Short mmCIF file of C-alpha atoms in Angstrom, two decimals:
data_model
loop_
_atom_site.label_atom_id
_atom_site.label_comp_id
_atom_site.label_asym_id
_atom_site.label_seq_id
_atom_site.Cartn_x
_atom_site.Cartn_y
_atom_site.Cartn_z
CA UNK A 250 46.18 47.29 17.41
CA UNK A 251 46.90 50.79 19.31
CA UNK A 252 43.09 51.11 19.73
CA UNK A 253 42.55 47.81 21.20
CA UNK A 254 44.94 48.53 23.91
CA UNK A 255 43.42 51.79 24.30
CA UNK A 256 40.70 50.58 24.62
CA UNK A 257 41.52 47.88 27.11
CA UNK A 258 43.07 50.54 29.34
CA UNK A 259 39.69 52.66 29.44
CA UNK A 260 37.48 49.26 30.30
CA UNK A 261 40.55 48.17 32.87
CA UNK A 262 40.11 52.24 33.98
CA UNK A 263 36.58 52.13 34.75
CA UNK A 264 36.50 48.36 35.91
CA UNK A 265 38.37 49.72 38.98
CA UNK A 266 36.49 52.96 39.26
CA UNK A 267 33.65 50.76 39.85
CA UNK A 268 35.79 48.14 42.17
CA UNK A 269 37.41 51.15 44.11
CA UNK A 270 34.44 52.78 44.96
CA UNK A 271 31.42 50.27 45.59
CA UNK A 272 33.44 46.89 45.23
CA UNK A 273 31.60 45.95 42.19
CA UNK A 274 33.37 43.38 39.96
CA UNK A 275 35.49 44.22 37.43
CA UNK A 276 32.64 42.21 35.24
CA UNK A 277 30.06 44.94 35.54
CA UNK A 278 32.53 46.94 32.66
CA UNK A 279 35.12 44.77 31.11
CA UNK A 280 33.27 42.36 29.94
CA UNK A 281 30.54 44.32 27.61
CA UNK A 282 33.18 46.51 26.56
CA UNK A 283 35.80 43.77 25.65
CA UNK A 284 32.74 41.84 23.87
CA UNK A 285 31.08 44.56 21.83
CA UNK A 286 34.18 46.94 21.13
CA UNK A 287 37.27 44.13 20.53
CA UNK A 288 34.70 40.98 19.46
CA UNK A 289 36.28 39.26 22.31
CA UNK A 290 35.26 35.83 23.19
CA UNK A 291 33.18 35.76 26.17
CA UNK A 292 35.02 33.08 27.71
CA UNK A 293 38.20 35.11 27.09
CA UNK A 294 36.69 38.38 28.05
CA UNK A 295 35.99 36.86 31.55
CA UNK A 296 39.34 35.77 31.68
CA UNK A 297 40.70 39.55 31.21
CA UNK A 298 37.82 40.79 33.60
CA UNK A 299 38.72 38.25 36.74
CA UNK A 300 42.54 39.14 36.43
CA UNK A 301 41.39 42.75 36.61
CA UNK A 302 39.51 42.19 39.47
CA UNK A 303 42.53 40.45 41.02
CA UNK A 304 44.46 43.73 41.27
CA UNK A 305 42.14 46.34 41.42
CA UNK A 306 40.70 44.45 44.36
CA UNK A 307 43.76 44.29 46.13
CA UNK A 308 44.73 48.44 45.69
CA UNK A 309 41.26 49.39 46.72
CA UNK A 310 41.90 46.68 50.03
CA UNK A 311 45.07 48.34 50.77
CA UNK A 312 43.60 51.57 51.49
CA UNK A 313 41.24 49.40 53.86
CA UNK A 314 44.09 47.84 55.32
CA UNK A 315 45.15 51.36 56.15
CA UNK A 316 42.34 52.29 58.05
CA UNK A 317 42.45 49.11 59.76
CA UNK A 318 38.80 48.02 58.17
CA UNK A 319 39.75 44.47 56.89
CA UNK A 320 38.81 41.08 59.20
CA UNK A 321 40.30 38.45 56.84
CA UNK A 322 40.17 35.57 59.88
CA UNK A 323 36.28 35.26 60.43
CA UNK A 324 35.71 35.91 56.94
CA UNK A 325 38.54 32.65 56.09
CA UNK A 326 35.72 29.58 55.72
CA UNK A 327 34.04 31.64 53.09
CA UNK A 328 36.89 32.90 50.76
CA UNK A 329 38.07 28.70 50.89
CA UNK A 330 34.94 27.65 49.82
CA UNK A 331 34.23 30.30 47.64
CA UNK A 332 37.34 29.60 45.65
CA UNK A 333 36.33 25.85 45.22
CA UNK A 334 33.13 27.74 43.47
CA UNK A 335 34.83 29.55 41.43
CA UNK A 336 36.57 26.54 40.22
CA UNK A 337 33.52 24.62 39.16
CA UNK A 338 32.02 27.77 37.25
CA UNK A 339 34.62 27.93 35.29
CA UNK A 340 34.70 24.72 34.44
CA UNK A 341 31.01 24.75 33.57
CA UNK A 342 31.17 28.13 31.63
CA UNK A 343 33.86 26.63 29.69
CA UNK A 344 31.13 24.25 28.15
CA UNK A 345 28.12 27.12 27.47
CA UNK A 346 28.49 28.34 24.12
CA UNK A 347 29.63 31.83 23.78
CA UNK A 348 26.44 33.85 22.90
CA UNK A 349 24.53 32.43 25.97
CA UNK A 350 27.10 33.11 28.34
CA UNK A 351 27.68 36.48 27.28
CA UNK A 352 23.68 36.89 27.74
CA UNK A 353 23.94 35.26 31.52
CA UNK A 354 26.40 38.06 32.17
CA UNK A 355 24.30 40.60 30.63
CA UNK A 356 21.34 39.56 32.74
CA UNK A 357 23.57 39.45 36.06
CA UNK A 358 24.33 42.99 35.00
CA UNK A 359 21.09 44.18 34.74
CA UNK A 360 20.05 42.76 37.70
CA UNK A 361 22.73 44.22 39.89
CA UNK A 362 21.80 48.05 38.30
CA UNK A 363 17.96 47.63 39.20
CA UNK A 364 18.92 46.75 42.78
CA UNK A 365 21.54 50.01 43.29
CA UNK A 366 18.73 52.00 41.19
CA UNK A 367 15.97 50.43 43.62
CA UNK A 368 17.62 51.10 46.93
CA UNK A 369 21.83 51.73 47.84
CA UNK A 370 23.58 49.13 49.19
CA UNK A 371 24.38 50.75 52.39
CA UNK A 372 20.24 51.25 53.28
CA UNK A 373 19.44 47.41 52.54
CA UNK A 374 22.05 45.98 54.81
CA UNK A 375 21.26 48.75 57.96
CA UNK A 376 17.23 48.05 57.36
CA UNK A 377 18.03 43.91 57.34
CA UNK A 378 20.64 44.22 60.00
CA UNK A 379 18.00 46.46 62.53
CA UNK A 380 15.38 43.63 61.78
CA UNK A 381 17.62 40.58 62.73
CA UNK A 382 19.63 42.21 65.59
CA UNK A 383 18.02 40.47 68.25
CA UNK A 384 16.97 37.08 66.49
CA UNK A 385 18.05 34.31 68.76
CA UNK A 386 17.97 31.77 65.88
CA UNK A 387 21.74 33.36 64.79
CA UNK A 388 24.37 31.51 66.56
CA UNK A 389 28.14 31.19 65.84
CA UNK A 390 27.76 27.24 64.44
CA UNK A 391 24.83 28.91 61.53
CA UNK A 392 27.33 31.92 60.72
CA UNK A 393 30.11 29.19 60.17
CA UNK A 394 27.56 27.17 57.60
CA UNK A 395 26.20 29.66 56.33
CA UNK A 396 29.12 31.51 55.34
CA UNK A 397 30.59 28.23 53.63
CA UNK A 398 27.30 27.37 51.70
CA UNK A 399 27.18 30.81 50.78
CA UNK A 400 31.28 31.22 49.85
CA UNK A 401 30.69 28.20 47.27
CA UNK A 402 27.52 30.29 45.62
CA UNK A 403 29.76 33.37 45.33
CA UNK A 404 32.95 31.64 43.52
CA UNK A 405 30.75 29.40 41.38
CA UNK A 406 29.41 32.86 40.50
CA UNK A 407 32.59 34.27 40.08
CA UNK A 408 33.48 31.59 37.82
CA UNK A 409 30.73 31.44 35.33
CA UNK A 410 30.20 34.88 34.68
CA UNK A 411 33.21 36.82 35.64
CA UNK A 412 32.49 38.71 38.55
CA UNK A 413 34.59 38.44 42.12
CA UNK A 414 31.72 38.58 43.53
CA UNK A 415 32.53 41.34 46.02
CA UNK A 416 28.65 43.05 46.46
CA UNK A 417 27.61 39.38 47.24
CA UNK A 418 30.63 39.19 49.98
CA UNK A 419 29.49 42.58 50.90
CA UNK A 420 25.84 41.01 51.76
CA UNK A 421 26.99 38.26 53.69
CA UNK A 422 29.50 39.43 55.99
CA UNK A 423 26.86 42.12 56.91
CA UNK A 424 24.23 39.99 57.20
CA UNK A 425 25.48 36.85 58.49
CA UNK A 426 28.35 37.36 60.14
CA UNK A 427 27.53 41.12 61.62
CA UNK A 428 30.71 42.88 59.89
CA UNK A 429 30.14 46.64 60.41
CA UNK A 430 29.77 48.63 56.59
CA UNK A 431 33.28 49.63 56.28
CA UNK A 432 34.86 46.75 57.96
CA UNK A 433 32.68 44.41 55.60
CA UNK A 434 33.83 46.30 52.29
CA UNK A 435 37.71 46.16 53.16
CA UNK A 436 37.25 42.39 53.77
CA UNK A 437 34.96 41.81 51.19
CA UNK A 438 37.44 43.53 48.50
CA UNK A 439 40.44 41.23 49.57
CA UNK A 440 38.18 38.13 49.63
CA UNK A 441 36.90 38.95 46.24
CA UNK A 442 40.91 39.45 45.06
CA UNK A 443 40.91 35.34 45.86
CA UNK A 444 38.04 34.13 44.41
CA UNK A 445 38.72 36.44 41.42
CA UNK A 446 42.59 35.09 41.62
CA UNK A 447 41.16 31.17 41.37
CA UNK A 448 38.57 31.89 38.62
CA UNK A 449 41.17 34.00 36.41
CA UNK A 450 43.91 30.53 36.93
CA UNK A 451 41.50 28.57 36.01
CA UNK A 452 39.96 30.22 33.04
CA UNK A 453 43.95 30.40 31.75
CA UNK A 454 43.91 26.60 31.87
CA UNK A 455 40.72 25.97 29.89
CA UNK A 456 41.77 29.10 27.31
CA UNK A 457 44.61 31.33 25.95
CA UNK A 458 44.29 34.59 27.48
CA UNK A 459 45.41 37.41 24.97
CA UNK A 460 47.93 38.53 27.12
CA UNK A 461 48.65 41.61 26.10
CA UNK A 462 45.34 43.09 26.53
CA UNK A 463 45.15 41.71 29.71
CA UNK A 464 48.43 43.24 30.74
CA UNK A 465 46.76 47.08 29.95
CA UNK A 466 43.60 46.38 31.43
CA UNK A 467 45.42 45.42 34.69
CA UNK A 468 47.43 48.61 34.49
CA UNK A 469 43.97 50.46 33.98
CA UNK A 470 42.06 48.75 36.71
CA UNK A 471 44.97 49.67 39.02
CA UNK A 472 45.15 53.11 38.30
CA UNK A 473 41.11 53.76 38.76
CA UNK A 474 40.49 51.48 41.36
CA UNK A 475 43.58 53.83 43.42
CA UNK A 476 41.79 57.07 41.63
CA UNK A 477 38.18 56.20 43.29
CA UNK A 478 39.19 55.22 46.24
CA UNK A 479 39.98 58.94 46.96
CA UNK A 480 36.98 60.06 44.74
CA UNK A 481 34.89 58.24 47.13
CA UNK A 482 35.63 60.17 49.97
CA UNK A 483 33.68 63.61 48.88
CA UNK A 484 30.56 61.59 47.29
CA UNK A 485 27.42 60.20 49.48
CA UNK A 486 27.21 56.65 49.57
CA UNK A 487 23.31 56.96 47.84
CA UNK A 488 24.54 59.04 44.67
CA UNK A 489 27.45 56.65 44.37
CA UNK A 490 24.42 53.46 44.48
CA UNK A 491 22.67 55.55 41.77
CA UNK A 492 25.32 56.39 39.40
CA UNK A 493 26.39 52.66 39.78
CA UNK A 494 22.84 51.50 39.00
CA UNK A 495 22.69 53.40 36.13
CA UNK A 496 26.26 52.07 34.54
CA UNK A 497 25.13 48.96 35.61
CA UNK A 498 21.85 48.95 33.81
CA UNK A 499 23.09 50.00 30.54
CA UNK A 500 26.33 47.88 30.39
CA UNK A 501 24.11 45.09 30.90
CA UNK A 502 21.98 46.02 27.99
CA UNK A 503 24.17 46.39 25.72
CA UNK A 504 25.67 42.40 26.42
CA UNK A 505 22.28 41.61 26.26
CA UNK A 506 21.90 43.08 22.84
CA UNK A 507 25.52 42.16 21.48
CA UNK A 508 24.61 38.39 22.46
CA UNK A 509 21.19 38.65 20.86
CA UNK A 510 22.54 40.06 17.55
CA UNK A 511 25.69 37.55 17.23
#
C-alpha cells in the first residue's frame, strides 16, 4: 500500500513538472504511470490525472497571475464551451472499454512528443502568427466562433482522454485570438484548471475515484508544478520542447504497449 502512494506522489510530482513548465496536462504522466505501475483502470486513472491537473494548473497560474500574464475575460466563451466538452467526453469515455481507451491516450501521447520533438511550441505559434498578421479575413465576430467551436473540441478532449487540454488552449489563444506567448500560457493554465475541474466532477459521477491516491497525487502535482515554475526560469524554451518531446514520446509508448498486452 506504502508503494502505491509513493508512487502516486512521484506521477502527481512529475505531472506538474510537466504542467508548471510547458502547461502540458497532467495526462501526459499520470495516466501511463497509474495504468502500468498500480493496474489502474483507465477510466479511473483519468479521473486521478484531471484532478491533478485541477491544482497543479492553478499553482503554476498563480505565478502568472503574479506577473500580471493571465486575460481570463476574452478567453471566457472558450473555457464555457470547453467545459460543456469535457462533459460529453466523459460521458462517452465512460462507454469505451478500458484497453482501447487507454490506447487513445497512448496515441494522443505520442502524438504530442513528435510535435515538441519536431519543432517547440514557442517557434510554431511566432512562424503562424508572422504569416496571419495582416490577414483581413480575422475579425472580432470569427475570433468569438472560433474560440467557442474550438473550446468544445478542447473539453471533449479533456474528457475522453484525460488531458486539460492546456497546449491546445495554448494554440488557440495565440492563434486566434492574438494572446502574446506568456500572456497566452498564464490564461491557458487557468482555463485548463476548468475544463480539467468539469471533466474530473464528472468522471467522479460515472466512477469511484480511489481517493486516497488521488489525495497524494494532488499533493505531488502541487509541489512540482510550484518546483518548475522556478526551474523554468534558467532553461531555453527549445530544450524545455525537447526534453518534453522526449517524455512525451516514451510515456506514450509504454500505454500503447500496456493496452496492447492487457
Amino acid at each position: 500500500m506504502i508503494s502505491q502512494y509513493i508512487i502516486s506522489v512521484l506521477a502527481g510530482w512529475g505531472a506538474g513538472a510537466v504542467t508548471g513548465i510547458i502547461g502540458a496536462s497532467a495526462a501526459a504522466v499520470i495516466v501511463p504511470v497509474l495504468i502500468t505501475f498500480l493496474d489502474i483502470p483507465t477510466f479511473e486513472a483519468i479521473g486521478i490525472s484531471l484532478a491533478t491537473d485541477v491544482v497543479a494548473s492553478l499553482v503554476a497560474a498563480n505565478t502568472y497571475r503574479r506577473n500580471g500574464n493571465i486575460d481570463l475575460k476574452s478567453g471566457l466563451q472558450m473555457a464555457i464551451s470547453a467545459i460543456v466538452g469535457a462533459i460529453i467526453g466523459t460521458w462517452i469515455s465512460s462507454y469505451v472499454p478500458s484497453a482501447g481507451l487507454g490506447g487513445f491516450t497512448g496515441v494522443a501521447i505520442l502524438l504530442i512528443g513528435i510535435n515538441f520533438i519536431r519543432k517547440p511550441l514557442h517557434q510554431r505559434i511566432q512562424t503562424i502568427q508572422e504569416k496571419h498578421k495582416n490577414d483581413p479575413n480575422i475579425n472580432n465576430v470569427k475570433r468569438i466562433t472560433s474560440s467557442i467551436l474550438w473550446g468544445l473540441l478542447i473539453g471533449f478532449i479533456a474528457g475522453f482522454v484525460g488531458a486539460g487540454g492546456g497546449v491546445m488552449i495554448l494554440l488557440i489563444l495565440t492563434l486566434v485570438l492574438r494572446y502574446k506567448i506568456h500572456v497566452a500560457v498564464g490564461t491557458s493554465v487557468l482555463i485548463m484548471a476548468f475544463t480539467a475541474l468539469s471533466g474530473a466532477v464528472s468522471h467522479a459521477l460515472y466512477a469511484p475515484i480511489p481517493w486516497d491516491l488521488l489525495a497524494f497525487a494532488v499533493v505531488g502535482g502541487a509541489v512540482g508544478s510550484k518546483m518548475a515554475a522556478t526551474f523554468a526560469n534558467n532553461v531555453s524554451e527549445e530544450k524545455l520542447s525537447k526534453i518534453a518531446g522526449v517524455a512525451f514520446i516514451l510515456l506514450g509508448a509504454m500505454t500503447i504497449t500496456d493496452g496492447i498486452i492487457s
